[in-house]
Coordinates of C-alpha atoms in Angstrom, one line a residue:
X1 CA 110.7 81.5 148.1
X2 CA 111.8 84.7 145.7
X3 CA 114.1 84.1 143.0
X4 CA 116.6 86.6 143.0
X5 CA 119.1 87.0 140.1
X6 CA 122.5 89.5 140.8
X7 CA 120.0 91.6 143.1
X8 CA 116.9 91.7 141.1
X9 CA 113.9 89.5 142.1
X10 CA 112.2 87.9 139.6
X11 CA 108.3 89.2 139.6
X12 CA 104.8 87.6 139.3
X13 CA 103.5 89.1 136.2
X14 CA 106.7 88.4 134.4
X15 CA 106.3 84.6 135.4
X16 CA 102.3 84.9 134.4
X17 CA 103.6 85.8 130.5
X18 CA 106.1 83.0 130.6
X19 CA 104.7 80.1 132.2
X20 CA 102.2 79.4 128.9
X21 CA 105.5 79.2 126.9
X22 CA 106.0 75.8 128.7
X23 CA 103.0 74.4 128.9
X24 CA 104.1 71.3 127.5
X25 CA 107.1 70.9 129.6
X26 CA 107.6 68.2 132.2
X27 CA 108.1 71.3 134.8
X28 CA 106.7 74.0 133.2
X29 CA 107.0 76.5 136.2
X30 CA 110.6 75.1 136.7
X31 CA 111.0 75.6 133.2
X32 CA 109.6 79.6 133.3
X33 CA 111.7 80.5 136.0
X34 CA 114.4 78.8 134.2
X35 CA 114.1 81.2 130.9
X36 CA 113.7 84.4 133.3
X37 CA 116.6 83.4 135.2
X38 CA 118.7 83.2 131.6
X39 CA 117.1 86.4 130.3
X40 CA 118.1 88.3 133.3
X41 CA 121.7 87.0 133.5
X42 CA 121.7 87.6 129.6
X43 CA 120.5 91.4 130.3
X44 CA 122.9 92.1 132.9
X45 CA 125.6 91.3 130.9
X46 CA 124.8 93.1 127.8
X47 CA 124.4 96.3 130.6
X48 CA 128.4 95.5 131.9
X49 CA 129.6 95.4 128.6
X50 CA 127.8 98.6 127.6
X51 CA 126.1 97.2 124.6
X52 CA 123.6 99.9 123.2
X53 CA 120.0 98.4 121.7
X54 CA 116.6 100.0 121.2
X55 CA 115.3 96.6 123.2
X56 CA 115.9 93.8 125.4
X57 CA 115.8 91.7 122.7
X58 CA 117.8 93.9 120.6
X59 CA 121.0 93.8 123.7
X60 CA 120.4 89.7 124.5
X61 CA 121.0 88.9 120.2
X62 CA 124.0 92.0 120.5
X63 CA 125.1 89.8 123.4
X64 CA 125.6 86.7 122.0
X65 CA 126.3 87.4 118.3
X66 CA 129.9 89.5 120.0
X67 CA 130.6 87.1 123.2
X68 CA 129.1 83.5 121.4
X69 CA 129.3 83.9 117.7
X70 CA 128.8 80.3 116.0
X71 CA 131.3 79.2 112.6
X72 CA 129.3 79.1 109.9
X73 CA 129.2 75.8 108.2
X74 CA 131.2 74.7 105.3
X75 CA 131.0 72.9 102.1
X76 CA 132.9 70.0 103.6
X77 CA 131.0 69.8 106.8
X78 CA 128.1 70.1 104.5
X79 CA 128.9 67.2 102.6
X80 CA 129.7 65.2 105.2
X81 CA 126.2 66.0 106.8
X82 CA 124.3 64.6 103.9
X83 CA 126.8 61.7 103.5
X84 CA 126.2 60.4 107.1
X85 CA 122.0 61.0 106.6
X86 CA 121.3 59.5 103.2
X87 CA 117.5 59.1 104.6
X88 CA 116.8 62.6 105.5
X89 CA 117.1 63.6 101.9
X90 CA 114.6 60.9 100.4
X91 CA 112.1 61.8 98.4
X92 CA 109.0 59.6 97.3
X93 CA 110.1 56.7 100.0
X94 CA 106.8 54.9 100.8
X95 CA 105.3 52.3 103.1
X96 CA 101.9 50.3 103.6
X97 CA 101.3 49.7 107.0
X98 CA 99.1 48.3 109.4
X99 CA 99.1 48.1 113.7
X100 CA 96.8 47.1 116.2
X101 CA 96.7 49.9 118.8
X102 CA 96.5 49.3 122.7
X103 CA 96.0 52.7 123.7
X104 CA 96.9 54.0 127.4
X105 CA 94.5 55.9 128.9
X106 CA 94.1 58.0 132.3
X107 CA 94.2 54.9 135.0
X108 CA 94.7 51.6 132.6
X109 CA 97.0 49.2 134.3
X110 CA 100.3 49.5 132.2
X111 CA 101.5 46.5 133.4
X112 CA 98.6 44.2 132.4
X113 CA 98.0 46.1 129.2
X114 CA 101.5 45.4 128.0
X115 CA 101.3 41.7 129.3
X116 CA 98.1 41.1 127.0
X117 CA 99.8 43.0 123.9
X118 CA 102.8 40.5 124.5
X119 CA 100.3 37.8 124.1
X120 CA 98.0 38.8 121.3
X121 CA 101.8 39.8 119.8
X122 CA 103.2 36.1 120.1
X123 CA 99.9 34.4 119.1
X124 CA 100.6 36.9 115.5
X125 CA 104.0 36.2 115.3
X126 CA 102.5 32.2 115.1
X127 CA 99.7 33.2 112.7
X128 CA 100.4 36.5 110.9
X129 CA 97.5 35.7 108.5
X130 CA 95.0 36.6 111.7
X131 CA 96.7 40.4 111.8
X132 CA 93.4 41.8 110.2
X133 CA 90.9 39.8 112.0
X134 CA 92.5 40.5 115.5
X135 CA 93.2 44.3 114.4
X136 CA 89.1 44.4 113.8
X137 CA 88.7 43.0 117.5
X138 CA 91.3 44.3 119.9
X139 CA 92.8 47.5 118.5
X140 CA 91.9 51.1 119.6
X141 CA 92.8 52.7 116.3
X142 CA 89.5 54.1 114.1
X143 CA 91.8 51.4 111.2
X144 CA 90.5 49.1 113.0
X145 CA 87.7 49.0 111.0
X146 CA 89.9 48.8 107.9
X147 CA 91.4 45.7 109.7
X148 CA 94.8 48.1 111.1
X149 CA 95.5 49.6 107.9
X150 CA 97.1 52.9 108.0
X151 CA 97.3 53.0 103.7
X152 CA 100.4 54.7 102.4
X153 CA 102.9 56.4 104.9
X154 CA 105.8 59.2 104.0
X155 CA 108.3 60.4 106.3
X156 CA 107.0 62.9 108.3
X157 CA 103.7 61.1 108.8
X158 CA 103.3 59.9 111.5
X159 CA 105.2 60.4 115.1
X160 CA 109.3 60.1 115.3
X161 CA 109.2 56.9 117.2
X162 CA 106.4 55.3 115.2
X163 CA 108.1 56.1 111.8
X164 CA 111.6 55.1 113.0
X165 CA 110.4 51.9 113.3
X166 CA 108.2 50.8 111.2
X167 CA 110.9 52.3 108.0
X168 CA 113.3 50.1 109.4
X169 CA 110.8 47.2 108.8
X170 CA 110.9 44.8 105.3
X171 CA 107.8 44.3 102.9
X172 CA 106.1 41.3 105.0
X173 CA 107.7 42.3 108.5
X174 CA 106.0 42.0 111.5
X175 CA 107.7 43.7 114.0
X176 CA 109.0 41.0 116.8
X177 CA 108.2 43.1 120.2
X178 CA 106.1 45.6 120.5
X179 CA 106.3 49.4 119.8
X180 CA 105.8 52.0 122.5
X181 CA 105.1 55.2 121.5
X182 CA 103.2 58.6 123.1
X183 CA 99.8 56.9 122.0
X184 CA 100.2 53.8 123.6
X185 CA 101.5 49.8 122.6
X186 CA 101.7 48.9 118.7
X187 CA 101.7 46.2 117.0
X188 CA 103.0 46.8 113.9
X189 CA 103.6 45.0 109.7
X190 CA 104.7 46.3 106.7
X191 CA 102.8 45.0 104.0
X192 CA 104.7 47.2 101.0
X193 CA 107.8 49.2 100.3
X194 CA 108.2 52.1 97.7
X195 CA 111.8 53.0 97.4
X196 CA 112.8 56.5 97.2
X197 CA 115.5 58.2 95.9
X198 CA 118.1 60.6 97.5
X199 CA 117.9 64.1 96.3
X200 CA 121.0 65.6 94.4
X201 CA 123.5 67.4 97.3
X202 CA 122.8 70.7 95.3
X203 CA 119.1 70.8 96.1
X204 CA 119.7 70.7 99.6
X205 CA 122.6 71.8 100.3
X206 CA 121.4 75.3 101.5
X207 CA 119.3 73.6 103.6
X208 CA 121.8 71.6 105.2
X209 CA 124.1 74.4 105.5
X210 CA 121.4 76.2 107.6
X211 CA 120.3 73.2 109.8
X212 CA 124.4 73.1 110.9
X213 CA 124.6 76.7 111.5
X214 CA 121.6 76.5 113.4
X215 CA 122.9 73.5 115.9
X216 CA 126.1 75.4 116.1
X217 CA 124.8 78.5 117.4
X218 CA 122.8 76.9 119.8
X219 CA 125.1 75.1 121.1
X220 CA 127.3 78.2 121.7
X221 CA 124.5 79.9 123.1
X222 CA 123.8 77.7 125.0
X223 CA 127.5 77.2 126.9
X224 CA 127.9 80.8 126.9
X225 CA 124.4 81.1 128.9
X226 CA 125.6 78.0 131.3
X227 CA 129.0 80.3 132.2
X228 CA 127.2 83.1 132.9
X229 CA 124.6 81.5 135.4
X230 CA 127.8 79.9 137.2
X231 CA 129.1 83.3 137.6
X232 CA 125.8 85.2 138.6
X233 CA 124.3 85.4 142.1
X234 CA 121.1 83.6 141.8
X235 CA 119.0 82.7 145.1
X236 CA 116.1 80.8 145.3
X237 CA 116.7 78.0 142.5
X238 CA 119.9 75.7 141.8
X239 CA 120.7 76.1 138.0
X240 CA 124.4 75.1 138.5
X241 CA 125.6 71.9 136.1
X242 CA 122.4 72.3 134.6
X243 CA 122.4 72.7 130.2
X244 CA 120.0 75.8 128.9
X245 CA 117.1 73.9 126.5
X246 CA 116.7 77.1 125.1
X247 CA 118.7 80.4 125.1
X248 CA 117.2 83.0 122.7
X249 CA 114.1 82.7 120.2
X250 CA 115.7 86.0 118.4
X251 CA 119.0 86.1 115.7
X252 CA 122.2 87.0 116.7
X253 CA 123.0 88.1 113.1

């Protein structure tokens, strides 16, 4: 079925150069369509409101920086930013680690994989001395040759999920159930903790100050888009209630 936006229907080779820009979606051609059907609602109302541009680009980021314009951020939004999120602004904060890996894989039974991670798990949480010895024989990690060491660990090292946990750990902690993350079931220790310390509010606080400007635009993009899809005639995909990822890759300076 043809997707049709306020008259215009969206075409093939336009879809083609999209689609690649969401490969790594969960529906990428849901996802395309998604984007054309914004950039076409986006278009038509920078046409209605007479908005001159050398490009499309040029009359989508003319759109939004008159009809959605974000507030800048302030010192005391700022400030409270990096008051509420001490540990983004650590610097030299270190970890020793070590995990046994069950990895998933194309077809493994996740049920009976996690049921024998819960047991090799509980028999560690009895003997933690063993961690090495059963990270040389059952994980899938190439540290398990190194007996599930991972050596030194930053932030920013590893995956979101995998670092949120195992930063949150004490020297000496074994984590009590086991992690899940995109590469499969951990088991996971600390062995060491290096401290950091919090960099001074004036090093980063043009950083922060961008970061804040950058959520606030996109959130205003982003409702501005949603009213104008309520209001446009679109046919062949239901977009209504639904909360744009992803508005505008340009700026709406």
């Amino acid at each position: 079925m043809p997707v049709i936006v306020n008259g215009v229907e969206l075409n093939d080779a336009d879809l083609e150069r999209e689609l690649p820009l969401h490969a790594e979606a969960g529906n990428p051609m849901r996802e395309a369509i998604t984007a054309l059907v914004l950039r076409r609602v986006l278009l038509d109302e920078a046409g209605r409101l007479g908005l001159d541009a050398a490009d499309e680009e040029g009359a989508i980021g003319a759109l939004l920086a008159r009809e959605a314009p974000a507030p800048v951020a302030d010192e005391a939004a700022c400030r409270r930013f990096y008051q509420m999120h001490p540990q983004r602004f650590m610097v030299g904060e270190l970890i020793e680690a070590d995990h046994i890996l069950f990895q998933v894989t194309p077809g493994v039974n996740l049920d009976m994989l996690r049921a024998h991670a819960n047991v090799v798990l509980a028999e560690l949480l009895e003997d933690p001395s063993r961690f090495a010895e059963v990270a040389r024989e059952q994980s899938n990690c190439p540290s398990a040759a190194l007996g599930g060491s991972l050596g030194q660990l930053g932030r920013g090292d590893t995956v979101p999920e995998f670092e949120r946990a195992v930063f949150a750990l004490p020297a000496g902690g074994l984590l009590p159930q086991l992690l899940e993350t995109r590469h499969g079931l951990h088991i996971v220790r600390v062995t060491r903790r290096i401290e950091g310390r919090m960099q001074p509010y004036e090093h980063v606080d043009k950083q922060i100050a961008a970061a804040l400007s950058s959520m606030s635009r996109d959130t205003a993009w982003r409702q501005y888009a949603k009213l104008l899809v309520e209001r446009a005639d679109i046919q062949g995909i239901d977009l209504q209630g639904e909360e744009p990822e992803r508005v505008y890759g340009g700026s709406a300076a």
